[in-house]
Amino acid sequence: MAVVDSFQFLYREISRSCSFYLETLALVGALYTASKVVILVRDCCTLVRVHLLPRMIPTKRLTQKFGDWAVINGASESVARAYAEELARHGVSIIFVTQDNASFRDTATSLSQSYGVETVLVLADLSLNLLDSKPIKEALRGKDIGFLVNCMDESLASPQNLIEMPEQGLLELVNKNVALATLMTRLVLPGMLERCRGAVVNISSGACCRPLPGRVTLTASAGYLDHFSRALHLEYSGRGIFVQSLIPFQPSSSTASSRQGWFAPKPDVYAHHAISTLGVSHRTTGYWPHTLQYALMRCIPEWIWVLGSQHLQPTMAQ
């Protein structure tokens, strides 16, 4: 009995001496919880502001806000084609910059007939050694260019180790996803600055947020386009130019497949959602289920993400 009394006395003494530290830890825990609640509320408000309100509240026509013509770079990608069609639905005429006019002739004709807009096909040699911007400059001359859309190559979504890629193919991918997007922005931006209006939309991938195993070129290219967009927005937003970085998740979902669903939308569904965020958010996934994915990803510490990726890499390789 004496032992029990002694233990209870010792416990009370320890509790009394540690009460200050316990109260401090409780306060820290309360502040941490409050900060997380504030972040959650802020993210919910952003979700409503970016993805819900623009679709409910009528705004100015895109042609009045930005311009009458759009330049589509990377139109061979299904997301870029869907985005071009969505712009055409809003009355914007389209300039396709391509290396193969034959594959786009039907698309251009279809847009003209369906939406009553003009379409122009620009055949430009976009190879690394023979890059010629003259045909592009000729097509831009005299037109009210209000939009430039750069779209990353969707083939980067396929898992492939860096050392497995052929050297020439690697250079072409860097040229197409980095150099060409930068050059197209350089060509289109002066005219936008003269008119003090315009929008540059760079469509990359949510892979820019976290490294992925077997997708070095995807992560690097997406990271470049994302930071390029943010730097452009910082530099030119005060001069009437809206620069948007679209970072959709699961780039492979942009192609028609059996995996289409809530988190893997069809290209036209994604484009319809994404275009409603134009002029609202300069950096977004463009699609609210992907925004939920992005918020969840931010909650995961990077060391846990890396550990999980390393665990999944052998499975993905099989």
Coordinates of N, CA and C in Angstrom, one line a residue, residues 107 109 114 123 134 168 247 288 298 314:
T107 N -8.8 19.2 -89.4 CA -9.2 19.9 -88.2 C -9.5 21.4 -88.4
T109 N -10.5 22.8 -91.2 CA -11.7 22.9 -92.0 C -12.9 22.7 -91.1
S114 N -17.7 24.6 -88.3 CA -18.5 24.5 -87.1 C -18.8 25.8 -86.4
L123 N 3.3 26.1 -91.9 CA 4.2 25.1 -92.0 C 5.6 25.6 -91.7
K134 N 10.5 32.7 -90.0 CA 10.0 33.6 -91.0 C 8.5 33.3 -91.3
Q168 N 19.6 11.9 -80.1 CA 18.9 12.8 -81.0 C 17.5 13.0 -80.6
I247 N -1.2 23.1 -65.2 CA -0.5 21.9 -64.7 C -1.4 20.7 -64.5
W288 N -11.0 21.0 -61.6 CA -11.1 21.0 -60.1 C -10.8 19.7 -59.5
R298 N 0.3 18.1 -51.9 CA 1.1 19.1 -51.1 C 1.1 18.7 -49.6
P314 N 9.9 -0.4 -59.1 CA 10.0 -1.7 -59.7 C 8.7 -2.2 -60.2

